[in-house]
Amino acid sequence: MSNQLREPANSKGCNGSILLDNVDGIQSEKDARPNSNSAAGFDVIDDIKTALENVCPGVVSCADILALASQISVTMGGGPSWEVPLGRRDSRTTNQAGANSDLPGPFESLGNLTSKFRNKGLDSTDLVALSGAHTFGRAKCSSFSRRLYNFSDTWNPDPNMDSVYRDKLRQTSPQGGNANTLANLDPSSPNGFDHKPPEQRGTSSDGSRMFSTSGADTVVIVNRFRNCQYEFFNVFAQSMIKMGNISPLTGNSGKIRADCRRVN
């Protein structure tokens, strides 16, 4: 039996499948709705892979590179560090349909977000902790403009958003303006990883839903993390390890790709 047959046909785990480009038989996950014109930095992964292949060819998978790069970027931003479990292998296939259906979107209800996380073995604590990664980075206007002009189809702004910050964002993202314009996810510390969830003064709408949904278990979790950086950092690290262990390919499954964009 070949490795190809041993690999799950619709593997949905941490297997580097997002890195594959379109070729015959490969429908790239980069073109899935949640990733298109959003996921970036692939050239950085290419450079890392090239350097590793020059030193120890066929040893380090693209999937492990992604997991390690995530840990390093968080730590360099002032966030926690954790020991990344290694040994993943790379997928020979993609699952664009799965990316379209399973990845959480910026406009989903808290119930949908919770359900999608639960389906991957992640609970409400993981949801809040991993959403805390919105403490640094950038977002396109298209991902948060509804909070400014038509929150939950009310044709009013998100009532939980700080009004001063909302008006500032409207200058960057005017109604009908360039949807690809970037804004900081957290204006107070855009390049730093900290424990202050940007619910009211941040672009993220999932953070707003998590602390403002009456009766939701996420409200207590948000407050816990906001009041204790140590606890947030500790749980975030644990949740990253859990997410990195979602259905990885190991042993004889998959392949260690020589080029992260192509199947060997």
mmCIF file of N, CA, C and O in Angstrom, residues 208-263:
data_model
loop_
_atom_site.group_PDB
_atom_site.id
_atom_site.type_symbol
_atom_site.label_atom_id
_atom_site.label_comp_id
_atom_site.label_asym_id
_atom_site.label_seq_id
_atom_site.Cartn_x
_atom_site.Cartn_y
_atom_site.Cartn_z
ATOM 1 N N SER A 208 -15.705 40.979 20.603
ATOM 2 C CA SER A 208 -16.870 41.703 21.109
ATOM 3 C C SER A 208 -17.980 40.736 21.493
ATOM 4 O O SER A 208 -18.595 40.870 22.552
ATOM 5 N N ARG A 209 -18.234 39.751 20.639
ATOM 6 C CA ARG A 209 -19.306 38.801 20.935
ATOM 7 C C ARG A 209 -18.987 37.973 22.180
ATOM 8 O O ARG A 209 -19.872 37.621 22.952
ATOM 9 N N MET A 210 -17.719 37.667 22.372
ATOM 10 C CA MET A 210 -17.348 36.802 23.490
ATOM 11 C C MET A 210 -17.545 37.464 24.842
ATOM 12 O O MET A 210 -17.790 36.792 25.833
ATOM 13 N N PHE A 211 -17.413 38.776 24.895
ATOM 14 C CA PHE A 211 -17.580 39.418 26.205
ATOM 15 C C PHE A 211 -18.940 40.094 26.359
ATOM 16 O O PHE A 211 -19.316 40.473 27.467
ATOM 17 N N SER A 212 -19.692 40.226 25.275
ATOM 18 C CA SER A 212 -20.960 40.957 25.374
ATOM 19 C C SER A 212 -22.185 40.066 25.249
ATOM 20 O O SER A 212 -23.309 40.534 25.470
ATOM 21 N N THR A 213 -22.005 38.780 24.901
ATOM 22 C CA THR A 213 -23.155 37.888 24.756
ATOM 23 C C THR A 213 -23.646 37.456 26.131
ATOM 24 O O THR A 213 -22.949 36.744 26.861
ATOM 25 N N SER A 214 -24.840 37.879 26.487
ATOM 26 C CA SER A 214 -25.381 37.611 27.813
ATOM 27 C C SER A 214 -25.490 36.112 28.078
ATOM 28 O O SER A 214 -26.013 35.351 27.262
ATOM 29 N N GLY A 215 -24.960 35.694 29.236
ATOM 30 C CA GLY A 215 -25.052 34.296 29.637
ATOM 31 C C GLY A 215 -23.997 33.386 29.047
ATOM 32 O O GLY A 215 -23.940 32.210 29.417
ATOM 33 N N ALA A 216 -23.176 33.900 28.153
ATOM 34 C CA ALA A 216 -22.155 33.058 27.517
ATOM 35 C C ALA A 216 -21.023 32.753 28.497
ATOM 36 O O ALA A 216 -20.607 33.623 29.274
ATOM 37 N N ASP A 217 -20.540 31.513 28.451
ATOM 38 C CA ASP A 217 -19.445 31.155 29.357
ATOM 39 C C ASP A 217 -18.154 31.870 29.003
ATOM 40 O O ASP A 217 -17.234 31.956 29.820
ATOM 41 N N THR A 218 -18.096 32.417 27.794
ATOM 42 C CA THR A 218 -16.883 33.118 27.373
ATOM 43 C C THR A 218 -16.677 34.441 28.115
ATOM 44 O O THR A 218 -15.552 34.931 28.209
ATOM 45 N N VAL A 219 -17.760 35.027 28.648
ATOM 46 C CA VAL A 219 -17.645 36.321 29.341
ATOM 47 C C VAL A 219 -16.704 36.200 30.534
ATOM 48 O O VAL A 219 -15.804 37.029 30.738
ATOM 49 N N VAL A 220 -16.902 35.166 31.332
ATOM 50 C CA VAL A 220 -16.060 34.947 32.509
ATOM 51 C C VAL A 220 -14.612 34.689 32.086
ATOM 52 O O VAL A 220 -13.670 35.185 32.719
ATOM 53 N N ILE A 221 -14.430 33.942 31.019
ATOM 54 C CA ILE A 221 -13.078 33.600 30.559
ATOM 55 C C ILE A 221 -12.346 34.848 30.073
ATOM 56 O O ILE A 221 -11.167 35.058 30.383
ATOM 57 N N VAL A 222 -13.044 35.699 29.321
ATOM 58 C CA VAL A 222 -12.442 36.950 28.853
ATOM 59 C C VAL A 222 -11.967 37.777 30.038
ATOM 60 O O VAL A 222 -10.842 38.303 30.050
ATOM 61 N N ASN A 223 -12.803 37.919 31.053
ATOM 62 C CA ASN A 223 -12.441 38.711 32.226
ATOM 63 C C ASN A 223 -11.261 38.106 32.978
ATOM 64 O O ASN A 223 -10.398 38.831 33.485
ATOM 65 N N ARG A 224 -11.222 36.788 33.071
ATOM 66 C CA ARG A 224 -10.087 36.133 33.718
ATOM 67 C C ARG A 224 -8.783 36.477 33.006
ATOM 68 O O ARG A 224 -7.786 36.834 33.632
ATOM 69 N N PHE A 225 -8.785 36.358 31.702
ATOM 70 C CA PHE A 225 -7.561 36.614 30.940
ATOM 71 C C PHE A 225 -7.182 38.088 30.978
ATOM 72 O O PHE A 225 -6.004 38.435 31.018
ATOM 73 N N ARG A 226 -8.182 38.956 30.948
ATOM 74 C CA ARG A 226 -7.910 40.384 30.966
ATOM 75 C C ARG A 226 -7.269 40.802 32.287
ATOM 76 O O ARG A 226 -6.447 41.724 32.333
ATOM 77 N N ASN A 227 -7.619 40.100 33.365
ATOM 78 C CA ASN A 227 -7.111 40.457 34.684
ATOM 79 C C ASN A 227 -5.802 39.767 35.052
ATOM 80 O O ASN A 227 -5.188 40.126 36.068
ATOM 81 N N CYS A 228 -5.375 38.803 34.243
ATOM 82 C CA CYS A 228 -4.161 38.056 34.602
ATOM 83 C C CYS A 228 -3.415 37.632 33.349
ATOM 84 O O CYS A 228 -3.806 36.673 32.676
ATOM 85 N N GLN A 229 -2.366 38.364 33.025
ATOM 86 C CA GLN A 229 -1.579 38.037 31.832
ATOM 87 C C GLN A 229 -0.963 36.644 31.941
ATOM 88 O O GLN A 229 -0.905 35.911 30.948
ATOM 89 N N TYR A 230 -0.516 36.273 33.135
ATOM 90 C CA TYR A 230 0.114 34.963 33.307
ATOM 91 C C TYR A 230 -0.853 33.854 32.909
ATOM 92 O O TYR A 230 -0.479 32.905 32.200
ATOM 93 N N GLU A 231 -2.098 33.953 33.370
ATOM 94 C CA GLU A 231 -3.071 32.909 33.046
ATOM 95 C C GLU A 231 -3.360 32.879 31.555
ATOM 96 O O GLU A 231 -3.426 31.805 30.942
ATOM 97 N N PHE A 232 -3.536 34.062 30.942
ATOM 98 C CA PHE A 232 -3.791 34.101 29.499
ATOM 99 C C PHE A 232 -2.638 33.480 28.721
ATOM 100 O O PHE A 232 -2.842 32.638 27.836
ATOM 101 N N PHE A 233 -1.416 33.862 29.049
ATOM 102 C CA PHE A 233 -0.262 33.327 28.333
ATOM 103 C C PHE A 233 -0.174 31.810 28.506
ATOM 104 O O PHE A 233 0.113 31.079 27.548
ATOM 105 N N ASN A 234 -0.412 31.336 29.717
ATOM 106 C CA ASN A 234 -0.313 29.903 29.991
ATOM 107 C C ASN A 234 -1.350 29.118 29.199
ATOM 108 O O ASN A 234 -1.035 28.102 28.564
ATOM 109 N N VAL A 235 -2.597 29.595 29.210
ATOM 110 C CA VAL A 235 -3.665 28.892 28.501
ATOM 111 C C VAL A 235 -3.475 29.023 26.995
ATOM 112 O O VAL A 235 -3.729 28.070 26.241
ATOM 113 N N PHE A 236 -3.027 30.195 26.524
ATOM 114 C CA PHE A 236 -2.797 30.364 25.089
ATOM 115 C C PHE A 236 -1.786 29.335 24.590
ATOM 116 O O PHE A 236 -1.985 28.711 23.539
ATOM 117 N N ALA A 237 -0.696 29.147 25.327
ATOM 118 C CA ALA A 237 0.322 28.171 24.929
ATOM 119 C C ALA A 237 -0.265 26.767 24.870
ATOM 120 O O ALA A 237 -0.022 26.013 23.911
ATOM 121 N N GLN A 238 -1.061 26.403 25.880
ATOM 122 C CA GLN A 238 -1.685 25.077 25.884
ATOM 123 C C GLN A 238 -2.637 24.914 24.703
ATOM 124 O O GLN A 238 -2.695 23.852 24.072
ATOM 125 N N SER A 239 -3.394 25.973 24.396
ATOM 126 C CA SER A 239 -4.355 25.904 23.298
ATOM 127 C C SER A 239 -3.649 25.818 21.948
ATOM 128 O O SER A 239 -4.138 25.145 21.034
ATOM 129 N N MET A 240 -2.524 26.481 21.803
ATOM 130 C CA MET A 240 -1.757 26.375 20.561
ATOM 131 C C MET A 240 -1.247 24.957 20.363
ATOM 132 O O MET A 240 -1.240 24.438 19.235
ATOM 133 N N ILE A 241 -0.824 24.312 21.444
ATOM 134 C CA ILE A 241 -0.377 22.925 21.341
ATOM 135 C C ILE A 241 -1.551 22.029 20.941
ATOM 136 O O ILE A 241 -1.416 21.150 20.065
ATOM 137 N N LYS A 242 -2.719 22.245 21.552
ATOM 138 C CA LYS A 242 -3.898 21.461 21.191
ATOM 139 C C LYS A 242 -4.269 21.657 19.728
ATOM 140 O O LYS A 242 -4.569 20.695 19.014
ATOM 141 N N MET A 243 -4.242 22.904 19.260
ATOM 142 C CA MET A 243 -4.593 23.170 17.874
ATOM 143 C C MET A 243 -3.576 22.550 16.916
ATOM 144 O O MET A 243 -3.934 22.023 15.859
ATOM 145 N N GLY A 244 -2.305 22.586 17.295
ATOM 146 C CA GLY A 244 -1.277 21.999 16.458
ATOM 147 C C GLY A 244 -1.329 20.491 16.404
ATOM 148 O O GLY A 244 -0.690 19.876 15.543
ATOM 149 N N ASN A 245 -2.103 19.878 17.316
ATOM 150 C CA ASN A 245 -2.241 18.426 17.350
ATOM 151 C C ASN A 245 -3.548 17.951 16.727
ATOM 152 O O ASN A 245 -3.936 16.795 16.903
ATOM 153 N N ILE A 246 -4.227 18.820 15.988
ATOM 154 C CA ILE A 246 -5.459 18.412 15.319
ATOM 155 C C ILE A 246 -5.120 17.548 14.103
ATOM 156 O O ILE A 246 -4.596 18.041 13.094
ATOM 157 N N SER A 247 -5.372 16.286 14.199
ATOM 158 C CA SER A 247 -5.241 15.318 13.102
ATOM 159 C C SER A 247 -3.960 15.473 12.281
ATOM 160 O O SER A 247 -4.014 15.572 11.055
ATOM 161 N N PRO A 248 -2.794 15.487 12.904
ATOM 162 C CA PRO A 248 -1.568 15.584 12.115
ATOM 163 C C PRO A 248 -1.290 14.278 11.378
ATOM 164 O O PRO A 248 -1.761 13.206 11.778
ATOM 165 N N LEU A 249 -0.538 14.363 10.299
ATOM 166 C CA LEU A 249 -0.062 13.175 9.593
ATOM 167 C C LEU A 249 1.281 12.785 10.198
ATOM 168 O O LEU A 249 2.174 13.623 10.306
ATOM 169 N N THR A 250 1.418 11.548 10.594
ATOM 170 C CA THR A 250 2.659 11.087 11.205
ATOM 171 C C THR A 250 3.009 9.703 10.666
ATOM 172 O O THR A 250 2.224 9.086 9.923
ATOM 173 N N GLY A 251 4.180 9.207 11.046
ATOM 174 C CA GLY A 251 4.589 7.865 10.639
ATOM 175 C C GLY A 251 4.752 7.740 9.140
ATOM 176 O O GLY A 251 5.512 8.503 8.522
ATOM 177 N N ASN A 252 4.021 6.799 8.541
ATOM 178 C CA ASN A 252 4.107 6.581 7.098
ATOM 179 C C ASN A 252 3.091 7.388 6.309
ATOM 180 O O ASN A 252 3.031 7.274 5.082
ATOM 181 N N SER A 253 2.272 8.162 6.982
ATOM 182 C CA SER A 253 1.285 8.985 6.277
ATOM 183 C C SER A 253 1.938 10.250 5.755
ATOM 184 O O SER A 253 2.879 10.772 6.346
ATOM 185 N N GLY A 254 1.411 10.755 4.652
ATOM 186 C CA GLY A 254 1.914 12.008 4.108
ATOM 187 C C GLY A 254 3.320 11.898 3.570
ATOM 188 O O GLY A 254 3.801 10.819 3.219
ATOM 189 N N LYS A 255 3.987 13.042 3.528
ATOM 190 C CA LYS A 255 5.304 13.152 2.912
ATOM 191 C C LYS A 255 6.002 14.369 3.491
ATOM 192 O O LYS A 255 5.353 15.318 3.914
ATOM 193 N N ILE A 256 7.303 14.366 3.518
ATOM 194 C CA ILE A 256 8.048 15.585 3.820
ATOM 195 C C ILE A 256 8.375 16.239 2.488
ATOM 196 O O ILE A 256 9.193 15.732 1.710
ATOM 197 N N ARG A 257 7.704 17.344 2.203
ATOM 198 C CA ARG A 257 7.855 17.980 0.897
ATOM 199 C C ARG A 257 9.189 18.715 0.804
ATOM 200 O O ARG A 257 9.619 19.374 1.763
ATOM 201 N N ALA A 258 9.808 18.657 -0.349
ATOM 202 C CA ALA A 258 11.047 19.384 -0.589
ATOM 203 C C ALA A 258 10.751 20.853 -0.896
ATOM 204 O O ALA A 258 11.570 21.734 -0.632
ATOM 205 N N ASP A 259 9.577 21.094 -1.462
ATOM 206 C CA ASP A 259 9.093 22.443 -1.781
ATOM 207 C C ASP A 259 7.715 22.542 -1.172
ATOM 208 O O ASP A 259 6.817 21.772 -1.516
ATOM 209 N N CYS A 260 7.519 23.515 -0.279
ATOM 210 C CA CYS A 260 6.244 23.594 0.439
ATOM 211 C C CYS A 260 5.070 23.887 -0.468
ATOM 212 O O CYS A 260 3.918 23.637 -0.110
ATOM 213 N N ARG A 261 5.328 24.384 -1.678
ATOM 214 C CA ARG A 261 4.252 24.740 -2.600
ATOM 215 C C ARG A 261 3.835 23.593 -3.502
ATOM 216 O O ARG A 261 2.834 23.692 -4.192
ATOM 217 N N ARG A 262 4.618 22.509 -3.496
ATOM 218 C CA ARG A 262 4.373 21.423 -4.459
ATOM 219 C C ARG A 262 4.526 20.064 -3.788
ATOM 220 O O ARG A 262 5.299 19.906 -2.878
ATOM 221 N N VAL A 263 3.777 19.101 -4.341
ATOM 222 C CA VAL A 263 3.918 17.720 -3.905
ATOM 223 C C VAL A 263 5.140 17.124 -4.576
ATOM 224 O O VAL A 263 5.375 17.335 -5.767
#
